[in-house]
Amino acid sequence: MAHRAGLSAHTSKYKIRRLVWFEQHEDFETSLRRERQLKRWRRAWKDRLITEANPNWHDISYDIP
C-alpha cells in the first residue's frame, strides 16, 4: 500500500492514490520487459488495457494477495 501513502517519489509527485491495474510475472527480467513494452504504448492503449480488466477503475489495492 505504499502507493496509497505516497511514499515513492512518483506517487508523491503525481498524487497517485489508487491502484487500478497490475500484472504479476514469474521473474524480474520478464516484468522489466513488460514494463518497457507498456511505456512505449500510447495512452489510449493503456486506458483500454485497464478498462478491460477494471471497467470502473476501482482501487484494487485491497484485492492483491
PDB file of C-alpha atoms in Angstrom:
ATOM      1  CA  MET A   1       0.000   0.000   0.000  1.00  0.00           C
ATOM      2  CA  ALA A   2       2.993   2.272  -0.439  1.00  0.00           C
ATOM      3  CA  HIS A   3       1.281   3.943  -3.400  1.00  0.00           C
ATOM      4  CA  ARG A   4      -1.631   4.987  -1.160  1.00  0.00           C
ATOM      5  CA  ALA A   5       0.700   6.580   1.356  1.00  0.00           C
ATOM      6  CA  GLY A   6       2.555   8.424  -1.396  1.00  0.00           C
ATOM      7  CA  LEU A   7       5.877   7.011  -0.267  1.00  0.00           C
ATOM      8  CA  SER A   8       7.607   6.815  -3.627  1.00  0.00           C
ATOM      9  CA  ALA A   9       8.780   9.894  -5.485  1.00  0.00           C
ATOM     10  CA  HIS A  10       6.493   9.128  -8.434  1.00  0.00           C
ATOM     11  CA  THR A  11       3.315   8.653  -6.372  1.00  0.00           C
ATOM     12  CA  SER A  12       4.092  11.707  -4.293  1.00  0.00           C
ATOM     13  CA  LYS A  13       4.839  13.955  -7.263  1.00  0.00           C
ATOM     14  CA  TYR A  14       1.767  12.926  -9.270  1.00  0.00           C
ATOM     15  CA  LYS A  15      -0.614  12.445  -6.296  1.00  0.00           C
ATOM     16  CA  ILE A  16      -1.312   8.810  -7.204  1.00  0.00           C
ATOM     17  CA  ARG A  17      -3.509   7.166  -4.581  1.00  0.00           C
ATOM     18  CA  ARG A  18      -5.393   4.456  -6.465  1.00  0.00           C
ATOM     19  CA  LEU A  19      -4.207   1.177  -7.968  1.00  0.00           C
ATOM     20  CA  VAL A  20      -6.400   0.275 -10.936  1.00  0.00           C
ATOM     21  CA  TRP A  21      -4.314  -2.383 -12.690  1.00  0.00           C
ATOM     22  CA  PHE A  22      -1.294  -4.606 -12.155  1.00  0.00           C
ATOM     23  CA  GLU A  23       0.381  -7.680 -13.596  1.00  0.00           C
ATOM     24  CA  GLN A  24       2.389 -10.415 -11.941  1.00  0.00           C
ATOM     25  CA  HIS A  25       5.325 -12.057 -13.688  1.00  0.00           C
ATOM     26  CA  GLU A  26       7.461 -15.082 -12.986  1.00  0.00           C
ATOM     27  CA  ASP A  27      10.741 -13.208 -12.761  1.00  0.00           C
ATOM     28  CA  PHE A  28      12.332  -9.776 -12.792  1.00  0.00           C
ATOM     29  CA  GLU A  29      13.505  -9.926 -16.409  1.00  0.00           C
ATOM     30  CA  THR A  30      10.019 -10.715 -17.701  1.00  0.00           C
ATOM     31  CA  SER A  31       8.469  -7.925 -15.663  1.00  0.00           C
ATOM     32  CA  LEU A  32      11.105  -5.443 -16.817  1.00  0.00           C
ATOM     33  CA  ARG A  33      10.486  -6.367 -20.468  1.00  0.00           C
ATOM     34  CA  ARG A  34       6.750  -5.871 -19.994  1.00  0.00           C
ATOM     35  CA  GLU A  35       7.256  -2.532 -18.246  1.00  0.00           C
ATOM     36  CA  ARG A  36       9.385  -1.284 -21.116  1.00  0.00           C
ATOM     37  CA  GLN A  37       6.815  -2.513 -23.618  1.00  0.00           C
ATOM     38  CA  LEU A  38       3.974  -0.697 -21.846  1.00  0.00           C
ATOM     39  CA  LYS A  39       5.965   2.521 -21.619  1.00  0.00           C
ATOM     40  CA  ARG A  40       6.096   2.571 -25.423  1.00  0.00           C
ATOM     41  CA  TRP A  41       2.324   2.190 -25.711  1.00  0.00           C
ATOM     42  CA  ARG A  42       0.021   5.100 -26.422  1.00  0.00           C
ATOM     43  CA  ARG A  43      -2.132   6.344 -23.568  1.00  0.00           C
ATOM     44  CA  ALA A  44      -5.331   5.108 -25.264  1.00  0.00           C
ATOM     45  CA  TRP A  45      -3.926   1.566 -25.428  1.00  0.00           C
ATOM     46  CA  LYS A  46      -3.081   1.659 -21.718  1.00  0.00           C
ATOM     47  CA  ASP A  47      -6.529   3.021 -20.889  1.00  0.00           C
ATOM     48  CA  ARG A  48      -8.129   0.181 -22.857  1.00  0.00           C
ATOM     49  CA  LEU A  49      -5.975  -2.403 -21.067  1.00  0.00           C
ATOM     50  CA  ILE A  50      -7.148  -1.073 -17.689  1.00  0.00           C
ATOM     51  CA  THR A  51     -10.788  -0.712 -18.715  1.00  0.00           C
ATOM     52  CA  GLU A  52     -10.976  -4.291 -19.982  1.00  0.00           C
ATOM     53  CA  ALA A  53      -9.861  -5.612 -16.589  1.00  0.00           C
ATOM     54  CA  ASN A  54     -11.400  -2.938 -14.366  1.00  0.00           C
ATOM     55  CA  PRO A  55     -14.205  -1.067 -16.201  1.00  0.00           C
ATOM     56  CA  ASN A  56     -14.923   1.404 -13.401  1.00  0.00           C
ATOM     57  CA  TRP A  57     -11.285   1.922 -12.452  1.00  0.00           C
ATOM     58  CA  HIS A  58     -11.910   0.892  -8.840  1.00  0.00           C
ATOM     59  CA  ASP A  59      -8.989   0.797  -6.419  1.00  0.00           C
ATOM     60  CA  ILE A  60      -7.863  -2.840  -6.426  1.00  0.00           C
ATOM     61  CA  SER A  61      -5.039  -2.474  -3.914  1.00  0.00           C
ATOM     62  CA  TYR A  62      -7.083  -4.317  -1.282  1.00  0.00           C
ATOM     63  CA  ASP A  63      -7.651  -7.269  -3.619  1.00  0.00           C
ATOM     64  CA  ILE A  64      -3.995  -8.116  -4.125  1.00  0.00           C
ATOM     65  CA  PRO A  65      -2.987 -11.251  -2.210  1.00  0.00           C
TER      66      PRO A  65
END
